[in-house]
PDB file of N, CA and C in Angstrom:
ATOM      1  N   ILE A1076     118.682 141.609 106.496  1.00 80.00           N
ATOM      2  CA  ILE A1076     119.396 142.848 106.725  1.00 80.00           C
ATOM      3  C   ILE A1076     118.981 143.394 108.087  1.00 80.00           C
ATOM      4  N   ARG A1077     119.920 143.795 108.876  1.00 84.00           N
ATOM      5  CA  ARG A1077     119.615 144.349 110.191  1.00 84.00           C
ATOM      6  C   ARG A1077     119.297 145.832 110.055  1.00 84.00           C
ATOM      7  N   PRO A1078     118.362 146.341 110.872  1.00 84.00           N
ATOM      8  CA  PRO A1078     117.936 147.743 110.756  1.00 84.00           C
ATOM      9  C   PRO A1078     119.069 148.761 110.872  1.00 84.00           C
ATOM     10  N   GLU A1079     120.100 148.444 111.627  1.00 87.00           N
ATOM     11  CA  GLU A1079     121.200 149.396 111.795  1.00 87.00           C
ATOM     12  C   GLU A1079     122.154 149.429 110.603  1.00 87.00           C
ATOM     13  N   HIS A1080     121.993 148.494 109.659  1.00 88.00           N
ATOM     14  CA  HIS A1080     122.859 148.462 108.476  1.00 88.00           C
ATOM     15  C   HIS A1080     122.250 149.189 107.279  1.00 88.00           C
ATOM     16  N   VAL A1081     121.035 149.677 107.405  1.00 90.00           N
ATOM     17  CA  VAL A1081     120.364 150.376 106.309  1.00 90.00           C
ATOM     18  C   VAL A1081     120.618 151.869 106.448  1.00 90.00           C
ATOM     19  N   SER A1082     120.963 152.506 105.342  1.00 90.00           N
ATOM     20  CA  SER A1082     121.213 153.953 105.324  1.00 90.00           C
ATOM     21  C   SER A1082     120.099 154.659 104.567  1.00 90.00           C
ATOM     22  N   ILE A1083     119.907 155.942 104.883  1.00 91.00           N
ATOM     23  CA  ILE A1083     118.900 156.776 104.219  1.00 91.00           C
ATOM     24  C   ILE A1083     119.623 157.874 103.451  1.00 91.00           C
ATOM     25  N   PHE A1084     119.185 158.109 102.205  1.00 91.00           N
ATOM     26  CA  PHE A1084     119.777 159.136 101.354  1.00 91.00           C
ATOM     27  C   PHE A1084     118.668 159.985 100.752  1.00 91.00           C
ATOM     28  N   GLN A1085     118.954 161.279 100.572  1.00 90.00           N
ATOM     29  CA  GLN A1085     117.981 162.145  99.897  1.00 90.00           C
ATOM     30  C   GLN A1085     117.950 161.852  98.409  1.00 90.00           C
ATOM     31  N   GLU A1086     119.090 161.503  97.844  1.00 91.00           N
ATOM     32  CA  GLU A1086     119.212 161.162  96.426  1.00 91.00           C
ATOM     33  C   GLU A1086     120.004 159.871  96.303  1.00 91.00           C
ATOM     34  N   ALA A1087     119.679 159.059  95.311  1.00 91.00           N
ATOM     35  CA  ALA A1087     120.402 157.801  95.110  1.00 91.00           C
ATOM     36  C   ALA A1087     121.882 158.056  94.858  1.00 91.00           C
ATOM     37  N   SER A1088     122.204 159.177  94.243  1.00 92.00           N
ATOM     38  CA  SER A1088     123.599 159.508  93.928  1.00 92.00           C
ATOM     39  C   SER A1088     124.442 159.768  95.179  1.00 92.00           C
ATOM     40  N   GLN A1089     123.823 159.964  96.338  1.00 91.00           N
ATOM     41  CA  GLN A1089     124.549 160.206  97.591  1.00 91.00           C
ATOM     42  C   GLN A1089     125.093 158.923  98.201  1.00 91.00           C
ATOM     43  N   ALA A1090     124.617 157.781  97.744  1.00 91.00           N
ATOM     44  CA  ALA A1090     125.047 156.499  98.308  1.00 91.00           C
ATOM     45  C   ALA A1090     126.488 156.214  97.894  1.00 91.00           C
ATOM     46  N   PRO A1091     127.289 155.657  98.793  1.00 89.00           N
ATOM     47  CA  PRO A1091     128.667 155.304  98.426  1.00 89.00           C
ATOM     48  C   PRO A1091     128.677 154.172  97.407  1.00 89.00           C
ATOM     49  N   SER A1092     129.782 154.006  96.722  1.00 88.00           N
ATOM     50  CA  SER A1092     129.873 152.985  95.665  1.00 88.00           C
ATOM     51  C   SER A1092     129.716 151.567  96.217  1.00 88.00           C
ATOM     52  N   THR A1093     129.976 151.365  97.503  1.00 86.00           N
ATOM     53  CA  THR A1093     129.815 150.034  98.106  1.00 86.00           C
ATOM     54  C   THR A1093     128.350 149.694  98.371  1.00 86.00           C
ATOM     55  N   CYS A1094     127.481 150.677  98.261  1.00 89.00           N
ATOM     56  CA  CYS A1094     126.050 150.503  98.522  1.00 89.00           C
ATOM     57  C   CYS A1094     125.366 150.116  97.207  1.00 89.00           C
ATOM     58  N   ILE A1095     125.325 148.805  96.943  1.00 86.00           N
ATOM     59  CA  ILE A1095     124.790 148.345  95.656  1.00 86.00           C
ATOM     60  C   ILE A1095     123.294 148.034  95.715  1.00 86.00           C
ATOM     61  N   ASN A1096     122.725 148.022  96.884  1.00 90.00           N
ATOM     62  CA  ASN A1096     121.293 147.762  97.057  1.00 90.00           C
ATOM     63  C   ASN A1096     120.615 149.078  97.420  1.00 90.00           C
ATOM     64  N   ILE A1097     120.024 149.761  96.445  1.00 94.00           N
ATOM     65  CA  ILE A1097     119.396 151.061  96.669  1.00 94.00           C
ATOM     66  C   ILE A1097     117.955 150.998  96.172  1.00 94.00           C
ATOM     67  N   PHE A1098     117.021 151.468  97.019  1.00 95.00           N
ATOM     68  CA  PHE A1098     115.602 151.406  96.685  1.00 95.00           C
ATOM     69  C   PHE A1098     114.913 152.731  96.993  1.00 95.00           C
ATOM     70  N   PRO A1099     113.977 153.145  96.150  1.00 96.00           N
ATOM     71  CA  PRO A1099     113.189 154.344  96.473  1.00 96.00           C
ATOM     72  C   PRO A1099     112.212 154.027  97.595  1.00 96.00           C
ATOM     73  N   ALA A1100     111.953 155.017  98.424  1.00 97.00           N
ATOM     74  CA  ALA A1100     111.036 154.842  99.559  1.00 97.00           C
ATOM     75  C   ALA A1100     110.452 156.196  99.918  1.00 97.00           C
ATOM     76  N   LYS A1101     109.548 156.174 100.899  1.00 97.00           N
ATOM     77  CA  LYS A1101     109.000 157.402 101.470  1.00 97.00           C
ATOM     78  C   LYS A1101     109.211 157.370 102.970  1.00 97.00           C
ATOM     79  N   PHE A1102     109.646 158.494 103.507  1.00 95.00           N
ATOM     80  CA  PHE A1102     109.846 158.622 104.942  1.00 95.00           C
ATOM     81  C   PHE A1102     108.477 158.674 105.619  1.00 95.00           C
ATOM     82  N   GLU A1103     108.296 157.883 106.684  1.00 96.00           N
ATOM     83  CA  GLU A1103     107.020 157.874 107.401  1.00 96.00           C
ATOM     84  C   GLU A1103     107.103 158.516 108.777  1.00 96.00           C
ATOM     85  N   ASN A1104     108.106 158.117 109.571  1.00 93.00           N
ATOM     86  CA  ASN A1104     108.098 158.549 110.962  1.00 93.00           C
ATOM     87  C   ASN A1104     109.470 158.335 111.594  1.00 93.00           C
ATOM     88  N   ALA A1105     109.744 159.098 112.639  1.00 91.00           N
ATOM     89  CA  ALA A1105     110.939 158.900 113.456  1.00 91.00           C
ATOM     90  C   ALA A1105     110.485 158.714 114.891  1.00 91.00           C
ATOM     91  N   ILE A1106     111.026 157.701 115.543  1.00 90.00           N
ATOM     92  CA  ILE A1106     110.682 157.406 116.928  1.00 90.00           C
ATOM     93  C   ILE A1106     111.963 157.500 117.751  1.00 90.00           C
ATOM     94  N   PHE A1107     111.985 158.414 118.714  1.00 88.00           N
ATOM     95  CA  PHE A1107     113.151 158.597 119.557  1.00 88.00           C
ATOM     96  C   PHE A1107     113.057 157.636 120.740  1.00 88.00           C
ATOM     97  N   LEU A1108     114.087 156.797 120.902  1.00 87.00           N
ATOM     98  CA  LEU A1108     114.093 155.750 121.928  1.00 87.00           C
ATOM     99  C   LEU A1108     115.276 155.918 122.873  1.00 87.00           C
ATOM    100  N   GLY A1109     115.473 157.124 123.372  1.00 85.00           N
ATOM    101  CA  GLY A1109     116.605 157.378 124.265  1.00 85.00           C
ATOM    102  C   GLY A1109     117.904 157.404 123.482  1.00 85.00           C
ATOM    103  N   PRO A1110     118.732 156.356 123.616  1.00 87.00           N
ATOM    104  CA  PRO A1110     120.025 156.364 122.929  1.00 87.00           C
ATOM    105  C   PRO A1110     119.945 156.059 121.432  1.00 87.00           C
ATOM    106  N   SER A1111     118.774 155.710 120.938  1.00 87.00           N
ATOM    107  CA  SER A1111     118.648 155.396 119.513  1.00 87.00           C
ATOM    108  C   SER A1111     117.398 156.046 118.911  1.00 87.00           C
ATOM    109  N   ILE A1112     117.385 156.083 117.601  1.00 89.00           N
ATOM    110  CA  ILE A1112     116.250 156.607 116.847  1.00 89.00           C
ATOM    111  C   ILE A1112     115.845 155.542 115.841  1.00 89.00           C
ATOM    112  N   ARG A1113     114.569 155.248 115.775  1.00 91.00           N
ATOM    113  CA  ARG A1113     114.059 154.293 114.784  1.00 91.00           C
ATOM    114  C   ARG A1113     113.288 155.071 113.726  1.00 91.00           C
ATOM    115  N   TYR A1114     113.707 154.898 112.479  1.00 92.00           N
ATOM    116  CA  TYR A1114     113.046 155.539 111.350  1.00 92.00           C
ATOM    117  C   TYR A1114     112.186 154.505 110.643  1.00 92.00           C
ATOM    118  N   LEU A1115     110.956 154.875 110.343  1.00 95.00           N
ATOM    119  CA  LEU A1115     110.062 153.996 109.603  1.00 95.00           C
ATOM    120  C   LEU A1115     109.902 154.557 108.198  1.00 95.00           C
ATOM    121  N   VAL A1116     110.124 153.705 107.205  1.00 96.00           N
ATOM    122  CA  VAL A1116     109.998 154.108 105.813  1.00 96.00           C
ATOM    123  C   VAL A1116     109.093 153.115 105.091  1.00 96.00           C
ATOM    124  N   ARG A1117     108.538 153.538 103.971  1.00 97.00           N
ATOM    125  CA  ARG A1117     107.679 152.669 103.164  1.00 97.00           C
ATOM    126  C   ARG A1117     108.294 152.565 101.775  1.00 97.00           C
ATOM    127  N   LEU A1118     108.523 151.322 101.347  1.00 95.00           N
ATOM    128  CA  LEU A1118     109.093 151.055 100.032  1.00 95.00           C
ATOM    129  C   LEU A1118     108.039 151.232  98.947  1.00 95.00           C
ATOM    130  N   ALA A1119     108.485 151.276  97.699  1.00 91.00           N
ATOM    131  CA  ALA A1119     107.582 151.466  96.563  1.00 91.00           C
ATOM    132  C   ALA A1119     106.549 150.338  96.459  1.00 91.00           C
ATOM    133  N   ASN A1120     106.886 149.122  96.951  1.00 94.00           N
ATOM    134  CA  ASN A1120     105.940 147.998  96.907  1.00 94.00           C
ATOM    135  C   ASN A1120     105.019 147.983  98.129  1.00 94.00           C
ATOM    136  N   ASN A1121     105.020 149.064  98.894  1.00 95.00           N
ATOM    137  CA  ASN A1121     104.150 149.285 100.058  1.00 95.00           C
ATOM    138  C   ASN A1121     104.585 148.531 101.312  1.00 95.00           C
ATOM    139  N   GLN A1122     105.757 147.923 101.313  1.00 95.00           N
ATOM    140  CA  GLN A1122     106.271 147.279 102.517  1.00 95.00           C
ATOM    141  C   GLN A1122     106.922 148.313 103.417  1.00 95.00           C
ATOM    142  N   SER A1123     106.755 148.136 104.727  1.00 95.00           N
ATOM    143  CA  SER A1123     107.397 149.018 105.703  1.00 95.00           C
ATOM    144  C   SER A1123     108.748 148.453 106.087  1.00 95.00           C
ATOM    145  N   LEU A1124     109.664 149.358 106.420  1.00 93.00           N
ATOM    146  CA  LEU A1124     110.993 148.954 106.838  1.00 93.00           C
ATOM    147  C   LEU A1124     111.415 149.844 108.001  1.00 93.00           C
ATOM    148  N   SER A1125     112.065 149.251 108.983  1.00 93.00           N
ATOM    149  CA  SER A1125     112.548 149.968 110.155  1.00 93.00           C
ATOM    150  C   SER A1125     114.058 150.133 110.026  1.00 93.00           C
ATOM    151  N   ILE A1126     114.541 151.357 110.284  1.00 92.00           N
ATOM    152  CA  ILE A1126     115.966 151.666 110.216  1.00 92.00           C
ATOM    153  C   ILE A1126     116.374 152.248 111.568  1.00 92.00           C
ATOM    154  N   SER A1127     117.447 151.741 112.149  1.00 90.00           N
ATOM    155  CA  SER A1127     117.892 152.194 113.472  1.00 90.00           C
ATOM    156  C   SER A1127     119.200 152.957 113.376  1.00 90.00           C
ATOM    157  N   ARG A1128     119.312 154.004 114.177  1.00 85.00           N
ATOM    158  CA  ARG A1128     120.520 154.815 114.286  1.00 85.00           C
ATOM    159  C   ARG A1128     120.712 155.192 115.745  1.00 85.00           C
ATOM    160  N   THR A1129     121.963 155.361 116.152  1.00 83.00           N
ATOM    161  CA  THR A1129     122.203 155.867 117.497  1.00 83.00           C
ATOM    162  C   THR A1129     121.895 157.359 117.498  1.00 83.00           C
ATOM    163  N   ALA A1130     121.346 157.835 118.570  1.00 76.00           N
ATOM    164  CA  ALA A1130     120.990 159.247 118.678  1.00 76.00           C
ATOM    165  C   ALA A1130     122.241 160.125 118.700  1.00 76.00           C
ATOM    166  N   MET A1131     123.370 159.561 119.065  1.00 71.00           N
ATOM    167  CA  MET A1131     124.624 160.315 119.111  1.00 71.00           C
ATOM    168  C   MET A1131     125.054 160.783 117.722  1.00 71.00           C
ATOM    169  N   ASN A1132     124.624 160.067 116.671  1.00 63.00           N
ATOM    170  CA  ASN A1132     124.990 160.437 115.303  1.00 63.00           C
ATOM    171  C   ASN A1132     124.126 161.575 114.778  1.00 63.00           C
ATOM    172  N   GLY A1133     123.172 162.012 115.557  1.00 62.00           N
ATOM    173  CA  GLY A1133     122.276 163.090 115.121  1.00 62.00           C
ATOM    174  C   GLY A1133     121.083 162.529 114.377  1.00 62.00           C
ATOM    175  N   GLY A1134     120.013 163.279 114.376  1.00 63.00           N
ATOM    176  CA  GLY A1134     118.797 162.839 113.719  1.00 63.00           C
ATOM    177  C   GLY A1134     118.747 163.263 112.263  1.00 63.00           C
ATOM    178  N   ILE A1135     117.805 162.718 111.557  1.00 67.00           N
ATOM    179  CA  ILE A1135     117.581 163.066 110.162  1.00 67.00           C
ATOM    180  C   ILE A1135     116.345 163.952 110.108  1.00 67.00           C
ATOM    181  N   ASP A1136     116.449 165.063 109.447  1.00 76.00           N
ATOM    182  CA  ASP A1136     115.357 166.027 109.388  1.00 76.00           C
ATOM    183  C   ASP A1136     114.544 165.836 108.112  1.00 76.00           C
ATOM    184  N   TYR A1137     113.706 164.813 108.096  1.00 84.00           N
ATOM    185  CA  TYR A1137     112.813 164.548 106.965  1.00 84.00           C
ATOM    186  C   TYR A1137     111.380 164.738 107.420  1.00 84.00           C
ATOM    187  N   HIS A1138     110.478 164.895 106.473  1.00 89.00           N
ATOM    188  CA  HIS A1138     109.067 165.032 106.811  1.00 89.00           C
ATOM    189  C   HIS A1138     108.280 163.853 106.239  1.00 89.00           C
ATOM    190  N   THR A1139     107.094 163.631 106.784  1.00 92.00           N
ATOM    191  CA  THR A1139     106.236 162.514 106.378  1.00 92.00           C
ATOM    192  C   THR A1139     105.970 162.560 104.882  1.00 92.00           C
ATOM    193  N   ASP A1140     106.076 161.410 104.250  1.00 94.00           N
ATOM    194  CA  ASP A1140     105.851 161.195 102.806  1.00 94.00           C
ATOM    195  C   ASP A1140     106.929 161.803 101.916  1.00 94.00           C
ATOM    196  N   GLN A1141     108.033 162.242 102.492  1.00 94.00           N
ATOM    197  CA  GLN A1141     109.126 162.767 101.673  1.00 94.00           C
ATOM    198  C   GLN A1141     109.782 161.616 100.923  1.00 94.00           C
ATOM    199  N   PRO A1142     109.988 161.756  99.610  1.00 95.00           N
ATOM    200  CA  PRO A1142     110.698 160.721  98.854  1.00 95.00           C
ATOM    201  C   PRO A1142     112.160 160.648  99.288  1.00 95.00           C
ATOM    202  N   ILE A1143     112.638 159.448  99.521  1.00 95.00           N
ATOM    203  CA  ILE A1143     114.019 159.201  99.926  1.00 95.00           C
ATOM    204  C   ILE A1143     114.502 157.949  99.211  1.00 95.00           C
ATOM    205  N   TYR A1144     115.742 157.586  99.475  1.00 95.00           N
ATOM    206  CA  TYR A1144     116.302 156.323  99.013  1.00 95.00           C
ATOM    207  C   TYR A1144     116.905 155.620 100.209  1.00 95.00           C
ATOM    208  N   ILE A1145     116.810 154.319 100.237  1.00 94.00           N
ATOM    209  CA  ILE A1145     117.448 153.529 101.291  1.00 94.00           C
ATOM    210  C   ILE A1145     118.407 152.555 100.635  1.00 94.00           C
ATOM    211  N   GLY A1146     119.422 152.160 101.359  1.00 93.00           N
ATOM    212  CA  GLY A1146     120.370 151.213 100.798  1.00 93.00           C
ATOM    213  C   GLY A1146     121.275 150.619 101.848  1.00 93.00           C
ATOM    214  N   TRP A1147     122.007 149.591 101.429  1.00 92.00           N
ATOM    215  CA  TRP A1147     122.965 148.938 102.320  1.00 92.00           C
ATOM    216  C   TRP A1147     124.058 148.302 101.489  1.00 92.00           C
ATOM    217  N   ASP A1148     125.192 148.095 102.145  1.00 90.00           N
ATOM    218  CA  ASP A1148     126.344 147.483 101.498  1.00 90.00           C
ATOM    219  C   ASP A1148     126.093 145.991 101.283  1.00 90.00           C
ATOM    220  N   ALA A1149     126.735 145.447 100.280  1.00 84.00           N
ATOM    221  CA  ALA A1149     126.586 144.021  99.965  1.00 84.00           C
ATOM    222  C   ALA A1149     127.012 143.142 101.149  1.00 84.00           C
ATOM    223  N   HIS A1150     128.069 143.537 101.867  1.00 83.00           N
ATOM    224  CA  HIS A1150     128.559 142.701 102.976  1.00 83.00           C
ATOM    225  C   HIS A1150     127.591 142.680 104.169  1.00 83.00           C
ATOM    226  N   SER A1151     126.581 143.563 104.170  1.00 85.00           N
ATOM    227  CA  SER A1151     125.588 143.578 105.257  1.00 85.00           C
ATOM    228  C   SER A1151     124.431 142.624 105.013  1.00 85.00           C
ATOM    229  N   THR A1152     124.390 142.039 103.828  1.00 82.00           N
ATOM    230  CA  THR A1152     123.288 141.144 103.460  1.00 82.00           C
ATOM    231  C   THR A1152     123.614 139.709 103.870  1.00 82.00           C
ATOM    232  N   VAL A1153     122.678 139.055 104.538  1.00 82.00           N
ATOM    233  CA  VAL A1153     122.810 137.658 104.903  1.00 82.00           C
ATOM    234  C   VAL A1153     121.591 136.911 104.379  1.00 82.00           C
ATOM    235  N   VAL A1154     121.827 135.885 103.586  1.00 83.00           N
ATOM    236  CA  VAL A1154     120.736 135.085 103.032  1.00 83.00           C
ATOM    237  C   VAL A1154     120.544 133.853 103.913  1.00 83.00           C
ATOM    238  N   LEU A1155     119.305 133.643 104.350  1.00 85.00           N
ATOM    239  CA  LEU A1155     118.965 132.501 105.203  1.00 85.00           C
ATOM    240  C   LEU A1155     118.144 131.502 104.415  1.00 85.00           C
ATOM    241  N   GLN A1156     118.388 130.224 104.630  1.00 88.00           N
ATOM    242  CA  GLN A1156     117.606 129.188 103.976  1.00 88.00           C
ATOM    243  C   GLN A1156     116.251 129.077 104.670  1.00 88.00           C
ATOM    244  N   ALA A1157     115.231 128.804 103.875  1.00 81.00           N
ATOM    245  CA  ALA A1157     113.864 128.648 104.428  1.00 81.00           C
ATOM    246  C   ALA A1157     113.685 127.277 105.012  1.00 81.00           C
TER     247      ALA A1157
END
């Protein structure tokens, strides 16, 4: 999954019906990189995940350790052979 295909939601119920992959997480940090913003989140299994957004879409006003949900549409998933 590419970082720009992952969405952040305050509640799982906010995800669109096409978003079938939804996981609880905690917001860790936002890094402003000029035209983009990188959000770092931590999943329930303690793995970190990076989510990218263009700064033009506006930032997300979350605080450290805030419970959130992340998800992505099925068509954004690509399975690679090992």
